[in-house]
Short mmCIF file of C-alpha atoms in Angstrom, two decimals:
data_model
loop_
_atom_site.label_atom_id
_atom_site.label_comp_id
_atom_site.label_asym_id
_atom_site.label_seq_id
_atom_site.Cartn_x
_atom_site.Cartn_y
_atom_site.Cartn_z
CA UNK H 1 0.00 0.00 0.00
CA UNK H 2 1.35 3.40 -0.88
CA UNK H 3 0.80 6.80 0.65
CA UNK H 4 -0.05 8.31 -2.74
CA UNK H 5 -3.39 10.12 -2.54
CA UNK H 6 -6.17 8.09 -4.06
CA UNK H 7 -9.13 9.70 -5.79
CA UNK H 8 -12.24 9.54 -3.65
CA UNK H 9 -14.21 8.15 -6.58
CA UNK H 10 -12.37 6.69 -9.56
CA UNK H 11 -15.29 7.08 -11.98
CA UNK H 12 -17.91 9.84 -12.08
CA UNK H 13 -20.73 7.30 -11.99
CA UNK H 14 -19.36 5.83 -8.75
CA UNK H 15 -19.86 9.24 -7.17
CA UNK H 16 -23.32 9.59 -8.72
CA UNK H 17 -24.68 6.26 -7.50
CA UNK H 18 -23.19 6.93 -4.08
CA UNK H 19 -24.82 10.37 -3.87
CA UNK H 20 -28.14 9.05 -5.14
CA UNK H 21 -28.24 6.40 -2.42
CA UNK H 22 -27.17 8.78 0.33
CA UNK H 23 -29.81 11.26 -0.82
CA UNK H 24 -32.59 8.66 -0.81
CA UNK H 25 -31.54 7.71 2.71
CA UNK H 26 -31.35 11.28 3.98
CA UNK H 27 -34.70 12.13 2.40
CA UNK H 28 -36.23 9.23 4.33
CA UNK H 29 -37.05 6.99 1.35
CA UNK H 30 -34.62 4.23 2.32
CA UNK H 31 -33.22 3.21 5.71
CA UNK H 32 -29.50 2.61 5.73
CA UNK H 33 -29.95 -0.70 7.54
CA UNK H 34 -32.25 -2.07 4.83
CA UNK H 35 -29.93 -0.79 2.14
CA UNK H 36 -26.76 -2.22 3.73
CA UNK H 37 -28.42 -5.62 4.13
CA UNK H 38 -29.44 -5.66 0.47
CA UNK H 39 -26.11 -4.38 -0.79
CA UNK H 40 -24.20 -6.81 1.44
CA UNK H 41 -26.19 -9.73 0.02
CA UNK H 42 -25.49 -8.61 -3.55
CA UNK H 43 -21.77 -8.19 -2.84
CA UNK H 44 -21.67 -11.64 -1.31
CA UNK H 45 -23.34 -13.19 -4.36
CA UNK H 46 -20.98 -11.41 -6.75
CA UNK H 47 -18.03 -12.42 -4.58
CA UNK H 48 -18.91 -16.10 -4.97
CA UNK H 49 -18.28 -15.85 -8.71
CA UNK H 50 -14.92 -14.12 -8.40
CA UNK H 51 -12.93 -12.14 -5.91
CA UNK H 52 -13.99 -8.51 -5.94
CA UNK H 53 -11.27 -5.89 -5.90
CA UNK H 54 -13.36 -3.17 -4.27
CA UNK H 55 -13.24 -0.87 -7.31
CA UNK H 56 -15.53 -0.92 -10.33
CA UNK H 57 -16.92 -4.34 -9.39
CA UNK H 58 -17.92 -2.97 -6.00
CA UNK H 59 -19.96 -0.17 -7.55
CA UNK H 60 -21.45 -2.52 -10.15
CA UNK H 61 -22.80 -4.59 -7.26
CA UNK H 62 -24.01 -1.35 -5.66
CA UNK H 63 -25.86 -0.37 -8.86
CA UNK H 64 -27.49 -3.77 -9.26
CA UNK H 65 -28.57 -3.78 -5.62
CA UNK H 66 -30.05 -0.29 -5.86
CA UNK H 67 -31.90 -1.04 -9.12
CA UNK H 68 -33.61 -4.15 -7.72
CA UNK H 69 -34.23 -2.49 -4.36
CA UNK H 70 -35.96 0.54 -5.91
CA UNK H 71 -37.93 -1.66 -8.31
CA UNK H 72 -39.27 -3.76 -5.45
CA UNK H 73 -40.28 -0.64 -3.59
CA UNK H 74 -42.12 0.69 -6.63
CA UNK H 75 -39.85 3.73 -6.70
CA UNK H 76 -38.11 2.95 -9.98
CA UNK H 77 -39.74 0.40 -12.26
CA UNK H 78 -37.20 -1.73 -14.13
CA UNK H 79 -38.83 -1.22 -17.54
CA UNK H 80 -39.01 2.56 -17.07
CA UNK H 81 -35.34 2.67 -16.07
CA UNK H 82 -34.42 0.61 -19.12
CA UNK H 83 -36.37 2.98 -21.42
CA UNK H 84 -34.49 5.94 -19.96
CA UNK H 85 -31.15 4.18 -20.26
CA UNK H 86 -31.82 3.59 -23.94
CA UNK H 87 -32.95 7.21 -24.33
CA UNK H 88 -29.73 8.49 -22.73
CA UNK H 89 -27.70 6.27 -25.01
CA UNK H 90 -29.50 7.66 -28.09
CA UNK H 91 -28.98 11.16 -26.77
CA UNK H 92 -25.23 10.63 -26.49
CA UNK H 93 -25.02 9.09 -29.94
CA UNK H 94 -27.02 11.87 -31.58
CA UNK H 95 -25.54 14.89 -29.80
CA UNK H 96 -22.71 16.66 -31.57
CA UNK H 97 -19.45 16.54 -29.72
CA UNK H 98 -19.12 19.45 -27.33
CA UNK H 99 -22.84 20.11 -27.06
CA UNK H 100 -24.54 19.37 -23.75
CA UNK H 101 -26.24 15.99 -23.78
CA UNK H 102 -29.86 16.17 -22.67
CA UNK H 103 -32.97 14.08 -23.10
CA UNK H 104 -34.92 17.09 -24.41
CA UNK H 105 -34.58 16.34 -28.11
CA UNK H 106 -34.90 12.60 -27.85
CA UNK H 107 -38.18 11.12 -29.00
CA UNK H 108 -39.19 8.70 -26.30
CA UNK H 109 -40.48 5.30 -27.38
CA UNK E 1 -11.54 4.61 -18.04
CA UNK E 2 -10.23 6.35 -14.96
CA UNK E 3 -10.75 10.04 -14.31
CA UNK E 4 -7.14 10.75 -15.20
CA UNK E 5 -7.31 8.95 -18.55
CA UNK E 6 -10.62 10.64 -19.19
CA UNK E 7 -9.01 14.02 -18.58
CA UNK E 8 -6.22 13.04 -20.95
CA UNK E 9 -8.72 12.07 -23.63
CA UNK E 10 -10.52 15.38 -23.25
CA UNK E 11 -7.27 17.30 -23.37
CA UNK E 12 -6.28 15.36 -26.48
CA UNK E 13 -9.60 16.07 -28.13
CA UNK E 14 -9.35 19.77 -27.34
CA UNK E 15 -5.88 19.86 -28.89
CA UNK E 16 -7.05 17.92 -31.91
CA UNK E 17 -10.06 20.21 -32.38
CA UNK E 18 -7.81 23.26 -32.37
CA UNK E 19 -5.54 21.65 -34.96
CA UNK E 20 -8.51 20.54 -37.03
CA UNK E 21 -9.99 24.05 -37.10
CA UNK E 22 -6.63 25.26 -38.38
CA UNK E 23 -6.98 22.68 -41.12
CA UNK E 24 -3.82 20.80 -40.30
CA UNK E 25 -5.34 17.42 -39.55
CA UNK E 26 -6.89 15.24 -42.22
CA UNK E 27 -8.73 12.70 -40.09
CA UNK E 28 -10.45 11.84 -36.83
CA UNK E 29 -8.20 10.83 -33.96
CA UNK E 30 -10.44 8.02 -32.73
CA UNK E 31 -12.56 5.37 -34.35
CA UNK E 32 -15.69 7.27 -35.14
CA UNK E 33 -15.08 6.80 -38.83
CA UNK E 34 -18.32 4.84 -39.16
CA UNK E 35 -20.28 8.02 -38.35
CA UNK E 36 -20.89 11.04 -40.49
CA UNK E 37 -20.19 13.39 -37.60
CA UNK E 38 -18.51 13.13 -34.23
CA UNK E 39 -20.90 12.65 -31.33
CA UNK E 40 -20.53 13.07 -27.62
CA UNK E 41 -18.38 10.44 -25.89
CA UNK E 42 -20.63 7.59 -24.83
CA UNK E 43 -20.29 6.91 -21.09
CA UNK E 44 -19.88 3.30 -19.94
CA UNK E 45 -23.04 1.21 -19.62
CA UNK E 46 -23.31 1.41 -15.80
CA UNK E 47 -23.05 5.20 -16.03
CA UNK E 48 -26.04 5.26 -18.38
CA UNK E 49 -28.00 3.10 -15.95
CA UNK E 50 -27.20 5.49 -13.11
CA UNK E 51 -28.31 8.44 -15.24
CA UNK E 52 -31.53 6.59 -16.04
CA UNK E 53 -32.25 5.96 -12.35
CA UNK E 54 -31.50 9.56 -11.49
CA UNK E 55 -33.70 10.89 -14.30
CA UNK E 56 -36.64 8.71 -13.30
CA UNK E 57 -36.39 9.57 -9.61
CA UNK E 58 -36.00 13.28 -10.42
CA UNK E 59 -39.08 13.23 -12.65
CA UNK E 60 -41.01 11.58 -9.84
CA UNK E 61 -39.91 14.35 -7.49
CA UNK E 62 -38.01 11.91 -5.26
CA UNK E 63 -34.58 13.35 -5.98
CA UNK E 64 -33.12 16.84 -6.32
CA UNK E 65 -30.15 16.81 -8.73
CA UNK E 66 -28.59 19.88 -7.08
CA UNK E 67 -28.60 18.05 -3.76
CA UNK E 68 -26.79 15.13 -5.39
CA UNK E 69 -24.06 17.48 -6.60
CA UNK E 70 -23.76 18.90 -3.10
CA UNK E 71 -23.34 15.40 -1.63
CA UNK E 72 -20.60 14.58 -4.14
CA UNK E 73 -18.83 17.87 -3.43
CA UNK E 74 -18.97 17.20 0.30
CA UNK E 75 -17.47 13.73 0.06
CA UNK E 76 -14.90 14.65 -2.59
CA UNK E 77 -13.72 17.91 -1.09
CA UNK E 78 -14.88 18.51 2.47
CA UNK E 79 -14.84 15.23 4.36
CA UNK E 80 -11.71 13.19 4.84
CA UNK E 81 -9.28 11.70 7.34
CA UNK E 82 -8.37 15.18 8.62
CA UNK E 83 -11.63 15.07 10.58
CA UNK E 84 -10.64 11.84 12.28
CA UNK E 85 -7.11 13.13 12.86
CA UNK E 86 -8.60 16.14 14.63
CA UNK E 87 -10.51 13.86 17.00
CA UNK E 88 -7.45 11.69 17.64
CA UNK E 89 -5.13 14.63 18.30
CA UNK E 90 -7.70 16.17 20.64
CA UNK E 91 -7.97 12.86 22.53
CA UNK E 92 -4.17 12.70 22.88
CA UNK E 93 -3.95 16.19 24.33
CA UNK E 94 -7.13 16.35 26.42
CA UNK E 95 -7.63 13.48 28.91
CA UNK E 96 -11.22 14.48 29.73
CA UNK E 97 -12.09 14.51 26.01
CA UNK E 98 -10.41 11.13 25.61
CA UNK E 99 -12.39 9.59 28.47
CA UNK E 100 -15.65 10.98 27.13
CA UNK E 101 -14.77 9.79 23.62
CA UNK E 102 -14.23 6.22 24.77
CA UNK E 103 -17.42 6.32 26.86
CA UNK E 104 -19.71 7.66 24.11
CA UNK E 105 -18.16 9.10 20.98
CA UNK E 106 -21.26 9.88 18.93
CA UNK E 107 -22.44 13.11 20.63
CA UNK E 108 -18.89 14.29 21.18
CA UNK E 109 -17.84 14.14 17.54
CA UNK E 110 -21.21 15.55 16.51
CA UNK E 111 -20.35 18.61 18.62
CA UNK E 112 -17.23 18.97 16.46
CA UNK E 113 -19.46 18.89 13.38
CA UNK E 114 -18.69 15.30 12.42
CA UNK E 115 -22.02 13.53 12.55
CA UNK E 116 -23.18 10.48 10.70
CA UNK E 117 -26.12 11.31 8.52
CA UNK E 118 -26.96 7.63 8.19
CA UNK E 119 -27.96 7.63 11.84
CA UNK E 120 -25.17 5.31 12.88
CA UNK E 121 -23.50 5.06 16.24
CA UNK E 122 -19.77 5.75 16.47
CA UNK E 123 -17.56 3.68 18.76
CA UNK E 124 -13.94 4.65 19.38
CA UNK E 125 -11.65 1.75 20.26
CA UNK E 126 -8.37 2.64 21.89
CA UNK E 127 -5.07 0.98 21.11
CA UNK E 128 -2.87 0.14 24.09
CA UNK E 129 0.48 -1.62 24.34
CA UNK E 130 -1.54 -4.79 25.05
CA UNK E 131 -4.27 -4.51 22.40
CA UNK E 132 -4.18 -3.36 18.77
CA UNK E 133 -7.58 -2.70 17.21
CA UNK E 134 -8.47 -3.10 13.56
CA UNK E 135 -11.72 -2.32 11.73
CA UNK E 136 -13.40 -4.16 8.88
CA UNK E 137 -16.88 -4.45 7.42
CA UNK E 138 -17.55 -8.02 6.38
CA UNK E 139 -21.08 -7.13 5.26
CA UNK E 140 -20.24 -4.41 2.75
CA UNK E 141 -18.11 -1.39 3.54
CA UNK E 142 -19.62 0.38 6.54
CA UNK E 143 -17.11 3.02 7.56
CA UNK E 144 -17.08 6.19 9.67
CA UNK E 145 -17.58 8.53 6.70
CA UNK E 146 -17.86 11.77 8.70
CA UNK E 147 -14.42 11.13 10.19
CA UNK E 148 -12.55 9.36 7.38
CA UNK E 149 -14.44 10.16 4.17
CA UNK E 150 -15.00 7.46 1.55
CA UNK E 151 -13.13 4.21 2.21
CA UNK E 152 -10.15 3.29 0.04
CA UNK E 153 -10.56 0.53 -2.54
CA UNK E 154 -8.72 -2.07 -0.47
CA UNK E 155 -11.17 -1.61 2.44
CA UNK E 156 -13.96 -2.61 0.05
CA UNK E 157 -12.08 -5.55 -1.48
CA UNK E 158 -12.99 -9.16 -0.79
CA UNK E 159 -9.37 -9.82 0.09
CA UNK E 160 -9.37 -7.39 3.02
CA UNK E 161 -12.92 -8.10 4.14
CA UNK E 162 -12.29 -11.83 4.37
CA UNK E 163 -8.71 -11.85 5.61
CA UNK E 164 -8.99 -9.13 8.24
CA UNK E 165 -11.07 -11.49 10.35
CA UNK E 166 -9.33 -14.76 9.48
CA UNK E 167 -5.72 -13.65 9.50
CA UNK E 168 -5.43 -10.12 10.91
CA UNK E 169 -1.71 -10.39 11.63
CA UNK E 170 -0.99 -11.41 8.05
CA UNK E 171 -3.03 -8.43 6.82
CA UNK E 172 -1.12 -6.13 9.18
CA UNK E 173 2.14 -7.53 7.83
CA UNK E 174 0.97 -6.66 4.30
CA UNK E 175 0.56 -3.10 5.51
CA UNK E 176 4.05 -3.18 7.00
CA UNK E 177 2.81 -3.29 10.58
CA UNK E 178 4.57 -5.66 12.95
CA UNK E 179 3.25 -5.82 16.48
CA UNK E 180 5.05 -6.98 19.60
CA UNK E 181 4.59 -10.66 20.42
CA UNK E 182 2.53 -9.81 23.46
CA UNK E 183 0.12 -7.45 21.68
CA UNK E 184 -3.28 -8.96 20.98
CA UNK E 185 -5.21 -7.98 17.84
CA UNK E 186 -8.90 -7.26 18.16
CA UNK E 187 -10.95 -6.98 14.97
CA UNK E 188 -14.17 -4.97 14.96
CA UNK E 189 -16.80 -5.76 12.35
CA UNK E 190 -18.74 -2.64 11.39
CA UNK E 191 -22.45 -2.67 10.68
CA UNK E 192 -24.94 -0.23 9.24
CA UNK E 193 -25.67 0.84 12.83
CA UNK E 194 -22.21 0.86 14.42
CA UNK E 195 -19.04 2.28 12.89
CA UNK E 196 -15.64 2.12 14.56
CA UNK E 197 -12.69 4.47 14.73
CA UNK E 198 -9.36 3.34 16.11
CA UNK E 199 -7.65 5.70 18.55
CA UNK E 200 -4.01 4.90 17.75
CA UNK E 201 -1.17 5.00 20.26
CA UNK E 202 0.44 8.39 20.52
CA UNK E 203 4.02 8.06 19.32
CA UNK E 204 6.86 8.61 21.74
CA UNK E 205 8.81 11.83 21.52
CA UNK E 206 5.74 14.02 20.95
CA UNK E 207 5.34 15.43 24.46
CA UNK E 208 4.29 19.03 24.36
CA UNK E 209 3.32 18.95 20.66
CA UNK E 210 0.34 21.05 19.66
CA UNK E 211 -2.94 19.53 18.53
CA UNK E 212 -2.24 20.77 14.98
CA UNK E 213 1.23 19.23 14.86
CA UNK E 214 -0.11 15.92 16.16
CA UNK E 215 -2.93 15.96 13.59
CA UNK E 216 -0.36 15.93 10.81
CA UNK E 217 1.02 12.63 12.09
CA UNK E 218 -2.29 10.79 12.14
CA UNK E 219 -2.89 8.73 9.00
CA UNK E 220 -6.13 7.31 7.71
CA UNK E 221 -4.80 3.77 8.00
CA UNK E 222 -3.86 4.29 11.65
CA UNK E 223 -7.53 5.08 12.37
CA UNK E 224 -8.66 1.91 10.55
CA UNK E 225 -6.04 -0.04 12.46
CA UNK E 226 -3.96 -1.06 9.44
CA UNK E 227 -1.27 1.43 10.35
CA UNK E 228 0.45 2.88 13.39
CA UNK E 229 1.34 6.51 13.98
CA UNK E 230 5.01 7.33 13.79
CA UNK E 231 7.12 10.47 13.87
CA UNK E 232 8.94 11.00 10.57
CA UNK E 233 12.72 10.73 10.92
#
């Protein structure tokens, strides 16, 4: 282990999923105990397949846990999330480089 | 792609764009040749899924995007091991504070502005010549965020989470920590409700040092228990 400073979050989306979860907790939509139990179970399941290094794989488990958790609680329906994911992807692919990417101009299915 | 590489890519693109506008470059620098025009860089798949979740929750009025940015700013820039070092240095210099900290740390650190917004309880475990304390979270990665910030990657790794309990001395050796034969190792498993902070041993030769000077010695790892505090030569 080195003393070199490590970035707090190595990918922007790690920070975003972290903030989203903390916000939902602080706003009273999710208790941290329920969340930790769910996330812990997902990490354990992923860890059975291969050893997790605590980086990207850790946040992938976090994302999967949050998606299923919010779907079960009727806060974020899986199909609706998938539609928006596809819409964001189209938005990125159809926005000229340098322009802000938004969902405004995307025709939703 | 890490943030650093991403920054490099952006810098490269900016340079290329400047050259292109001057007409000195014939072709695209990356493989977008199958498109008629360059489009915005497509984020990785998980990033799109996070954006989708955030968009849906925002549209439902469950999430405020500005508040998310504020949370990220706080954890990236305002919270870190300096908070924990402040508590440790105070405990080393103020016996009454130290006693109160060991008895019930949560309200005491909250008074200093370091409170857990996840409603967790903070327990400070004190190292002595007889006992060395070490913290892990075998469930996920519960950690005293208000005092140490976001945990390092190794704290979240399966390797640490499994081995800290099974073979703590071997883990300590990996971190370059060798304890005296007679020192016992006690491992504390964090939960969503209880987070631990190690109060490391104050190094010898620091009598009379100010709280600020002592703070500079206290490392993050020493407060997780995978390091000890030393005075630089």
